[in-house]
Amino acid sequence: MKDIFRTRRMWRPRGELKRRYDVVVVGGGAHGLATAYYLARNHGITDVAVLEKSYIGSGAAGRNTTIIRSNYRTPEGAAFYQQSVELYKGLSRELDFNLLFSQLGHLTLAHSDRALITATERAEVNQLLGIESRLVGLDEIAKLCPELDLSTEVTWPVLGALYHPPGGIIRHDAVVWGLARSADRRGVEIHPYTEVTGIERANGRVTGVRTNRGEIACDAVVSATAGWSTLVADLAGVPLPITTHILQAFVTEPLKPFLDVIIVSSQMHVYVSQTDRGEILIGAEIEPYTTYRGTSTFPFLEYSARHVLELFPQLESARVLRQWTGLCDISPDFSPILGVTEVAGFLVSAGWGTYGFKAAPIVGTTLAELVATKRTPALIAPFALERFSTDTLVSELAAAAVSH
Amino acid sequence: MRLPAQPGERLDRTRPLTFTFEGATVEAFEGDTIASALYAGGRRVFSRSFKYHRPRGLLCCTGSCPNCLMQVDGAPGIRACIEPARAGAVVRAQNVLGSLDRDALAVIGKIGGPFTPVGFYYRTMIRPRWAWPYYEKVLRNLAGLGRVDRHGRRTRRFDTEHRRTQVLVIGGSEGGVTAARAAAAAGEQVVLVDEGLSLELGGLDELGIEVVAPARAIGIYEGGLVPVDAGNVLLRFRAERIVVATGSLDQPLVFPGNDLVGVMLPNGIRRLVREWALRPGERAVVIAPAVEPIVDDLRAAGTEVARVFDLNERPPKEIVARGRKGRLASVRVDGETVACDLLVMSSGRQPAYSLLAQAGARIEYDAATGIFVPRDLPANVEAAGSVAGTSHAVPNLFPASAGKRRFVCLCEDVTTKDVRRAIAEGFDSLELAKRYTTVTMGPCQGRLCHLASVRLYARETGSDEAAIGTTTARPPWSPVTLGLLAGRGHEPVKHTSLHRRHEELGARMMWAGAWRRVHSYGDPAEETRAVHRAVGVIDVSTLGKLVVSGPDAVAFLERLYPNRFVDLKPGRIRYGVLGTDAGRIMDDGTIGRLSEQQLYVTTTSTGAEAVLEWFEWWNAVWRMDVEIVDVTGALAAVNVAGPNARELLGRLTELDVSPDGFRYLDLKEAPVAGTPCLLLRIGFVGELGYEIHCPSPLAEHLWDTLLERGADLGVRPFGLEAQRILRLEKQHIIVGQDTDSESNAIDAGMPWIVKLDKEDFVGKWALEHLQERGPRERLVGFELDGAAVPAEGSQVVVAGRPAGRVTSARWSDELQRSIGLAWVPPALAEEGSRLEIRLNGSLQPAVVRARPFFDPEGTRLRS
Amino acid sequence: MSDLAFLSPSLASAVDGVSPRYRSPLEHALAGAGDALRDLSTLGKLEVRRELDAALEAGAPEVVRIAPNRTLVLCEAEAAPALAAQLGAVDVSAALAGLALSGERLMRRLTDLDLDGLPAMGAVAGIQCTVLRDEDEFRLFFAQEYGDHVAAVVLDAMAGLR
């Protein structure tokens, strides 16, 4: 308890870069910091530098809409995220930092027969894998979310929903800070405002990185740079089949408790939750055009507002306080690209689209294991980059339209 | 209590009105705001703070701070100081337990204050894990400000209006008015948008300047879009030139007790006195860089000015405000204590540059004037007046005093101590500290706390403001309601030409893409029976329809489809599956040859637009001599199917409809019931059938005639549900339901479509690869033992693991069996293979059927 | 070559003395809407997809150039098939609904098109339209399947201005 009142540094001030590290992690977001943390914690590898071009958590980790869930469509995806949710559940205690993880429950609304089929499929796959997930009818939806407009007068009446009780929201910044603190305490060096400008290779192996603060030698480079993945992989000469799009979101001014469950509607292209601060947080589908420019648009606010009010007409007088965008790296089959590349020692965590944040702890543990043992863990084997040349895709596409 | 009439006051004293606050009647005049009327009635506490529930009073009176947020007519977060008083309005306080004056939650501020340092939540309530959900519930209930009625409905109408002008001036400040006048004098069309705070806008309309007020610019977005909140209408402005004249904002001083009720900013005083004829207090102290105008305002109101400290001349070293029950009682400045109920304070004015930053301007600290100023404005955006950086501000931080808090951010109750602690913990960049302390993240959007927090940051880190910089300016500039953003919110919807007929028949409608289609007319089982026994008619107008013509028309389709078309004779039809360049199924439909150089292509209802785009894309790439005309909307279509279909059609046309005269897969052009028609003899539903395509304005006539003349033949309209059952009996697939983005024609059981010996076609390499690789899964028909029907999406289970999925399943009355289609592992895809399908949690046995369940030879179809 | 007669509603013929009834896509939606809106759907409409240089008989059809290679020709319904053949145009009479309305303010509630730059194509009531202007009167031509939708949105916008 006394720790609450004592001012104790979360992490050491940024120091000088050493000339050499065993492992360099590019990207000081949730994935990069989790990888560094688990390298130190699970494998005793502490000669690690995390290089971040801005402040930690400045990219997708600090811009996502914080939803954690595992009700995926493919058995590979569901099993993977199931492990992630399990890790998240214990993470506050493990890091001794309250990440404010609220397992409020997650409802994916179906407004069409087609959406009901997808919901059924996800529920069935999930149940076979031991994940709490089931199809619910209007009566149960009304109990779980009495605020939702379930009338048939709306444009797209709700027909049913996929209910995933363990689904929740978390304080995204806290995840970043908690991981950074624990990684730092175990000896990992965190270098904000350190941009990677080149990746050195010799004989098909990584030998080091160039940065705006000088050169570093290393044996392994892990790129965990989300929206900038293609740019960083290009530095290593590894082309990734990824396009970068923006995803937009906004919050309202804080309101007293209104919504005690997470609502997702693919048909409406929105998902809605209420943060612990009381803001209603609304996110949308990725924009269809590719860009690295994070400019917020007004039509996004207009169509999102229209769709939110279809679901929650009583939010008519709620006020939008702030809107922002994040970059999303989309792979052809909407599943991640995780693990080794054709350049030895250059590992990637990419292609996360809109579901990277929820995978942070499992990405950290599996990539750390891969770095330490040089063997790809079975859980992430289906997500190998190689699958695009062997045509063994893991298609989350059917469930992915808006599946946060 | 009002002063005598002030020159230029807003009040119309001949028009009194009343509203209620917390149930009590409040008297006001036309021209009052809710806050000014309440102030006139003696109210001084207007809100309770976000975290500590400290009493807060009027501060800025310009809608910039959080101190007067209230619920008005059920709407939360209304800035009472700029909300016009309306007769009958129902006003309530928000974020209080009890009342504004006696808020039970104030206990948090009294005893919890020292116990809730920044980052408190992250460090507590971690153990035991099971207790967290309970803690969390308490936290959630404490958070938030306003309240929405959980079961409320939409109550207001909001419209959207698109506006264009040559010059848009945002803000009626002096700079804005000057710019507007100049532009008007130069003959430009000018619109000036003002929040309603400016008094000197009279006479502008005589110069041809349109004044929109009260209205607030929401932001400057890409392409120069400036949406404006004008009350019940959202004005979406596009202008050739945007002049930002949002002026500058009073910046508060940070000293112990700076949030007490009675501490106000100069502009707030000015508005209370000059616009609403109110006396802001009895005895005032003034501490500001420009004191004369403030003193003038106070004297005009009859307020005693007890002491004046001019920060430009001799800044004090220490300021401490003391209060009683949250209200200001005295101020001690450099050891001298002055009793007062009003402290007018400011450190100067900071340009309100947010709109310029959103538009792309760079924001830079100017050490000479002590403020952040906009630089490098984008093309067509200008800054006029003090927003351009003509104001100045002096240092605003004053030392702490024992046991007193100095608030940097009023919205979020963040103190100097919180910021210092955050820095000490390692949150050593402004963006990180903002996220940790939440300073600038509240309803004021940093208007009153950004500069102060940067100064504090610079001091604590031993840096300077220029190096610290600013945080990203995120839109919107002023909070805007979801109702206004949503506007009327009409979703585009497509109706077929027979829509009214379906409604008259009491059809249950459903969505199919943007179309409304008939699910059924009440009894799908009866509808399927009519098709099997007599004749049914279904509206298939939603099918995509393209006419592809030109010398290269056939060659074009040869390159697009895996099918072969060179041998398709005029007057004949072929089923085609369109593939992506990865060999995946994109769409399906029929291709009929109208003549040597003309083909008629139909697509699925929901795929029509994508297919048209796909065709036009490849046509542009290949530059072949082909013209593609989309005739989807021009033509309605009705499928007439069942054993009596021939008899019915024969009654309405002179065409030879005999089995030899009009064969299966023939295409004919002929009048039917007097309407020019294209007829396709195809059979998606498995019975003898004709698809009749006619000009959409004549569809009702055709439909009416079919029903009238077929009455004695047992004709009956049928909907999509019946069609789904009928086609499933034939194992005909529905693209998008039985296939997904990874399915290909070979694995989907249609290898005969794919002509790999053709020279080249879209996706050929991929299909060759798939052929070589062999299937990973295959689409097959299955019958379930017993009467249960698995939900579509159910899993085929092998060794307890998901191994395949049911894409379609129905009960067939005709066959008296539960039938379906499923993707299964290749090893289980042979006729007679046994499957296990999970249904309600248990496994049901099923058997694979490789051939259609109904009429496997197709004799009825071809009859 | 097929003459694509099945695209031309005006080629309907009487059977047993009964002529097929021509139903405009706006007929139902505008019933009872008063005379502020005019239904232009029954006009003959042709789309020419190349540079139209042929001089048309003066006075009869109205030629609207939408883009360099795209022209909309408006004519009497009965004249459409013959004119389509003459110009090598597609008869889009059945495909397009037509609606005339008046008032710039009303149009500003429906579209962000530059009303001083008409004719043009763009979204009106959320639907792609060809928009013509004659003083304060605006004519919209759009895919007929959106007839009910456009009529409903226009009527709603009119209600908002009352």
Tab-separated table of N, CA and C in Angstrom, chain B residues 496-577:
chain	number	residue	atom	x	y	z
B	496	THR	N	-37.507	-2.958	-55.842
B	496	THR	CA	-37.784	-3.420	-57.202
B	496	THR	C	-39.099	-2.795	-57.670
B	497	SER	N	-39.377	-2.929	-58.947
B	497	SER	CA	-40.607	-2.346	-59.496
B	497	SER	C	-41.845	-3.051	-58.960
B	498	LEU	N	-41.635	-4.181	-58.307
B	498	LEU	CA	-42.785	-4.934	-57.789
B	498	LEU	C	-42.954	-4.749	-56.281
B	499	HIS	N	-42.214	-3.787	-55.725
B	499	HIS	CA	-42.213	-3.625	-54.268
B	499	HIS	C	-43.624	-3.441	-53.703
B	500	ARG	N	-44.422	-2.586	-54.343
B	500	ARG	CA	-45.778	-2.351	-53.836
B	500	ARG	C	-46.627	-3.614	-53.905
B	501	ARG	N	-46.420	-4.396	-54.958
B	501	ARG	CA	-47.191	-5.633	-55.082
B	501	ARG	C	-46.875	-6.581	-53.910
B	502	HIS	N	-45.587	-6.651	-53.554
B	502	HIS	CA	-45.202	-7.529	-52.441
B	502	HIS	C	-45.838	-7.034	-51.142
B	503	GLU	N	-45.798	-5.722	-50.958
B	503	GLU	CA	-46.410	-5.161	-49.742
B	503	GLU	C	-47.898	-5.484	-49.693
B	504	GLU	N	-48.555	-5.341	-50.839
B	504	GLU	CA	-49.998	-5.624	-50.891
B	504	GLU	C	-50.287	-7.082	-50.555
B	505	LEU	N	-49.353	-7.948	-50.902
B	505	LEU	CA	-49.539	-9.379	-50.622
B	505	LEU	C	-49.120	-9.739	-49.188
B	506	GLY	N	-48.715	-8.736	-48.419
B	506	GLY	CA	-48.352	-8.982	-47.016
B	506	GLY	C	-47.019	-9.689	-46.860
B	507	ALA	N	-46.120	-9.467	-47.813
B	507	ALA	CA	-44.839	-10.177	-47.766
B	507	ALA	C	-43.998	-9.742	-46.575
B	508	ARG	N	-43.218	-10.686	-46.057
B	508	ARG	CA	-42.208	-10.350	-45.063
B	508	ARG	C	-40.940	-9.995	-45.831
B	509	MET	N	-40.442	-8.764	-45.647
B	509	MET	CA	-39.301	-8.306	-46.440
B	509	MET	C	-38.001	-8.505	-45.667
B	510	MET	N	-36.913	-8.627	-46.398
B	510	MET	CA	-35.594	-8.731	-45.769
B	510	MET	C	-34.569	-7.993	-46.627
B	511	TRP	N	-33.418	-7.702	-46.010
B	511	TRP	CA	-32.352	-7.023	-46.742
B	511	TRP	C	-31.571	-8.023	-47.585
B	512	ALA	N	-31.208	-7.596	-48.789
B	512	ALA	CA	-30.221	-8.327	-49.589
B	512	ALA	C	-29.318	-7.253	-50.169
B	513	GLY	N	-28.197	-6.993	-49.516
B	513	GLY	CA	-27.395	-5.818	-49.870
B	513	GLY	C	-28.253	-4.594	-49.601
B	514	ALA	N	-28.311	-3.680	-50.576
B	514	ALA	CA	-29.131	-2.483	-50.389
B	514	ALA	C	-30.581	-2.721	-50.818
B	515	TRP	N	-30.861	-3.917	-51.316
B	515	TRP	CA	-32.220	-4.225	-51.777
B	515	TRP	C	-33.109	-4.704	-50.636
B	516	ARG	N	-34.392	-4.440	-50.780
B	516	ARG	CA	-35.391	-5.105	-49.958
B	516	ARG	C	-35.968	-6.222	-50.811
B	517	ARG	N	-35.945	-7.449	-50.282
B	517	ARG	CA	-36.475	-8.579	-51.049
B	517	ARG	C	-37.494	-9.329	-50.206
B	518	VAL	N	-38.258	-10.180	-50.880
B	518	VAL	CA	-39.313	-10.925	-50.190
B	518	VAL	C	-38.704	-12.157	-49.530
B	519	HIS	N	-38.838	-12.240	-48.221
B	519	HIS	CA	-38.440	-13.472	-47.539
B	519	HIS	C	-39.485	-14.540	-47.827
B	520	SER	N	-40.741	-14.217	-47.562
B	520	SER	CA	-41.833	-15.135	-47.898
B	520	SER	C	-43.134	-14.359	-47.843
B	521	TYR	N	-44.168	-15.006	-48.356
B	521	TYR	CA	-45.502	-14.402	-48.267
B	521	TYR	C	-46.281	-15.064	-47.139
B	522	GLY	N	-45.575	-15.624	-46.187
B	522	GLY	CA	-46.243	-16.169	-45.008
B	522	GLY	C	-46.039	-17.661	-44.825
B	523	ASP	N	-45.908	-18.414	-45.900
B	523	ASP	CA	-45.828	-19.862	-45.751
B	523	ASP	C	-44.840	-20.459	-46.758
B	524	PRO	N	-43.561	-20.432	-46.420
B	524	PRO	CA	-42.538	-20.910	-47.368
B	524	PRO	C	-42.769	-22.358	-47.804
B	525	ALA	N	-43.270	-23.193	-46.896
B	525	ALA	CA	-43.469	-24.599	-47.255
B	525	ALA	C	-44.516	-24.717	-48.367
B	526	GLU	N	-45.588	-23.961	-48.213
B	526	GLU	CA	-46.619	-23.965	-49.255
B	526	GLU	C	-46.081	-23.405	-50.566
B	527	GLU	N	-45.221	-22.410	-50.440
B	527	GLU	CA	-44.646	-21.793	-51.635
B	527	GLU	C	-43.774	-22.800	-52.391
B	528	THR	N	-42.994	-23.589	-51.664
B	528	THR	CA	-42.166	-24.594	-52.355
B	528	THR	C	-43.069	-25.653	-52.990
B	529	ARG	N	-44.134	-25.986	-52.287
B	529	ARG	CA	-45.048	-26.997	-52.835
B	529	ARG	C	-45.647	-26.519	-54.171
B	530	ALA	N	-46.011	-25.238	-54.228
B	530	ALA	CA	-46.578	-24.692	-55.461
B	530	ALA	C	-45.591	-24.833	-56.616
B	531	VAL	N	-44.309	-24.602	-56.332
B	531	VAL	CA	-43.306	-24.697	-57.400
B	531	VAL	C	-43.150	-26.157	-57.844
B	532	HIS	N	-43.176	-27.079	-56.892
B	532	HIS	CA	-43.023	-28.491	-57.249
B	532	HIS	C	-44.271	-29.043	-57.932
B	533	ARG	N	-45.458	-28.558	-57.538
B	533	ARG	CA	-46.704	-29.185	-58.010
B	533	ARG	C	-47.405	-28.399	-59.109
B	534	ALA	N	-47.278	-27.055	-59.061
B	534	ALA	CA	-48.043	-26.250	-60.019
B	534	ALA	C	-47.118	-25.239	-60.696
B	535	VAL	N	-47.174	-24.011	-60.266
B	535	VAL	CA	-46.251	-23.010	-60.805
B	535	VAL	C	-46.118	-21.867	-59.789
B	536	GLY	N	-44.874	-21.383	-59.653
B	536	GLY	CA	-44.623	-20.266	-58.748
B	536	GLY	C	-43.966	-19.116	-59.509
B	537	VAL	N	-44.126	-17.920	-58.982
B	537	VAL	CA	-43.442	-16.765	-59.579
B	537	VAL	C	-42.650	-16.054	-58.493
B	538	ILE	N	-41.430	-15.700	-58.815
B	538	ILE	CA	-40.585	-14.978	-57.850
B	538	ILE	C	-39.954	-13.769	-58.526
B	539	ASP	N	-39.935	-12.663	-57.795
B	539	ASP	CA	-39.335	-11.415	-58.282
B	539	ASP	C	-37.815	-11.532	-58.169
B	540	VAL	N	-37.132	-11.607	-59.308
B	540	VAL	CA	-35.662	-11.658	-59.292
B	540	VAL	C	-35.065	-10.427	-59.983
B	541	SER	N	-35.803	-9.322	-59.885
B	541	SER	CA	-35.335	-8.070	-60.520
B	541	SER	C	-33.993	-7.609	-59.984
B	542	THR	N	-33.642	-8.068	-58.784
B	542	THR	CA	-32.413	-7.591	-58.153
B	542	THR	C	-31.153	-8.175	-58.771
B	543	LEU	N	-31.294	-9.204	-59.611
B	543	LEU	CA	-30.126	-9.767	-60.294
B	543	LEU	C	-29.384	-8.657	-61.030
B	544	GLY	N	-28.047	-8.693	-60.996
B	544	GLY	CA	-27.287	-7.764	-61.809
B	544	GLY	C	-27.404	-8.177	-63.261
B	545	LYS	N	-27.482	-7.187	-64.164
B	545	LYS	CA	-27.674	-7.494	-65.593
B	545	LYS	C	-26.785	-6.589	-66.420
B	546	LEU	N	-25.976	-7.198	-67.264
B	546	LEU	CA	-25.058	-6.430	-68.093
B	546	LEU	C	-25.200	-6.856	-69.539
B	547	VAL	N	-25.151	-5.890	-70.432
B	547	VAL	CA	-25.051	-6.214	-71.859
B	547	VAL	C	-23.610	-5.927	-72.265
B	548	VAL	N	-22.935	-6.988	-72.723
B	548	VAL	CA	-21.544	-6.849	-73.145
B	548	VAL	C	-21.533	-6.996	-74.662
B	549	SER	N	-21.100	-5.947	-75.371
B	549	SER	CA	-21.181	-6.027	-76.829
B	549	SER	C	-19.927	-5.475	-77.476
B	550	GLY	N	-19.750	-5.830	-78.746
B	550	GLY	CA	-18.591	-5.378	-79.494
B	550	GLY	C	-17.878	-6.556	-80.126
B	551	PRO	N	-16.983	-6.259	-81.053
B	551	PRO	CA	-16.267	-7.334	-81.769
B	551	PRO	C	-15.519	-8.272	-80.813
B	552	ASP	N	-15.048	-7.740	-79.684
B	552	ASP	CA	-14.256	-8.560	-78.756
B	552	ASP	C	-15.077	-9.101	-77.583
B	553	ALA	N	-16.397	-8.988	-77.662
B	553	ALA	CA	-17.227	-9.319	-76.496
B	553	ALA	C	-16.969	-10.741	-75.990
B	554	VAL	N	-16.957	-11.716	-76.910
B	554	VAL	CA	-16.779	-13.108	-76.490
B	554	VAL	C	-15.357	-13.306	-75.942
B	555	ALA	N	-14.382	-12.744	-76.647
B	555	ALA	CA	-12.992	-12.893	-76.201
B	555	ALA	C	-12.804	-12.275	-74.813
B	556	PHE	N	-13.494	-11.184	-74.578
B	556	PHE	CA	-13.414	-10.503	-73.280
B	556	PHE	C	-13.896	-11.433	-72.160
B	557	LEU	N	-15.050	-12.055	-72.355
B	557	LEU	CA	-15.578	-12.949	-71.325
B	557	LEU	C	-14.717	-14.208	-71.191
B	558	GLU	N	-14.141	-14.658	-72.309
B	558	GLU	CA	-13.221	-15.808	-72.253
B	558	GLU	C	-12.053	-15.526	-71.302
B	559	ARG	N	-11.595	-14.280	-71.328
B	559	ARG	CA	-10.446	-13.933	-70.482
B	559	ARG	C	-10.849	-13.665	-69.032
B	560	LEU	N	-12.127	-13.339	-68.820
B	560	LEU	CA	-12.573	-13.034	-67.462
B	560	LEU	C	-12.974	-14.280	-66.683
B	561	TYR	N	-13.643	-15.197	-67.373
B	561	TYR	CA	-14.212	-16.363	-66.691
B	561	TYR	C	-13.338	-17.592	-66.893
B	562	PRO	N	-13.375	-18.544	-65.966
B	562	PRO	CA	-12.717	-19.835	-66.207
B	562	PRO	C	-13.493	-20.679	-67.224
B	563	ASN	N	-14.756	-20.298	-67.479
B	563	ASN	CA	-15.586	-21.046	-68.445
B	563	ASN	C	-15.124	-20.790	-69.873
B	564	ARG	N	-15.672	-21.635	-70.789
B	564	ARG	CA	-15.444	-21.406	-72.208
B	564	ARG	C	-16.715	-20.809	-72.813
B	565	PHE	N	-16.551	-19.817	-73.695
B	565	PHE	CA	-17.713	-19.189	-74.327
B	565	PHE	C	-17.630	-19.142	-75.852
B	566	VAL	N	-16.449	-19.453	-76.411
B	566	VAL	CA	-16.333	-19.340	-77.881
B	566	VAL	C	-17.347	-20.235	-78.586
B	567	ASP	N	-17.676	-21.371	-77.935
B	567	ASP	CA	-18.604	-22.290	-78.590
B	567	ASP	C	-20.057	-22.065	-78.174
B	568	LEU	N	-20.300	-20.971	-77.461
B	568	LEU	CA	-21.675	-20.670	-77.043
B	568	LEU	C	-22.403	-20.033	-78.232
B	569	LYS	N	-23.458	-20.701	-78.684
B	569	LYS	CA	-24.143	-20.229	-79.895
B	569	LYS	C	-25.148	-19.130	-79.553
B	570	PRO	N	-25.390	-18.203	-80.472
B	570	PRO	CA	-26.436	-17.207	-80.250
B	570	PRO	C	-27.740	-17.904	-79.881
B	571	GLY	N	-28.408	-17.359	-78.893
B	571	GLY	CA	-29.662	-17.959	-78.445
B	571	GLY	C	-29.468	-19.009	-77.371
B	572	ARG	N	-28.225	-19.188	-76.921
B	572	ARG	CA	-27.969	-20.185	-75.874
B	572	ARG	C	-27.368	-19.528	-74.627
B	573	ILE	N	-27.464	-20.255	-73.507
B	573	ILE	CA	-27.049	-19.737	-72.201
B	573	ILE	C	-26.086	-20.707	-71.539
B	574	ARG	N	-25.165	-20.185	-70.735
B	574	ARG	CA	-24.261	-21.044	-69.967
B	574	ARG	C	-24.104	-20.483	-68.558
B	575	TYR	N	-24.027	-21.385	-67.592
B	575	TYR	CA	-23.765	-20.968	-66.205
B	575	TYR	C	-22.292	-20.618	-66.072
B	576	GLY	N	-21.994	-19.509	-65.434
B	576	GLY	CA	-20.599	-19.097	-65.312
B	576	GLY	C	-20.248	-18.737	-63.876
B	577	VAL	N	-18.999	-19.016	-63.522
B	577	VAL	CA	-18.505	-18.640	-62.196
B	577	VAL	C	-17.339	-17.682	-62.395
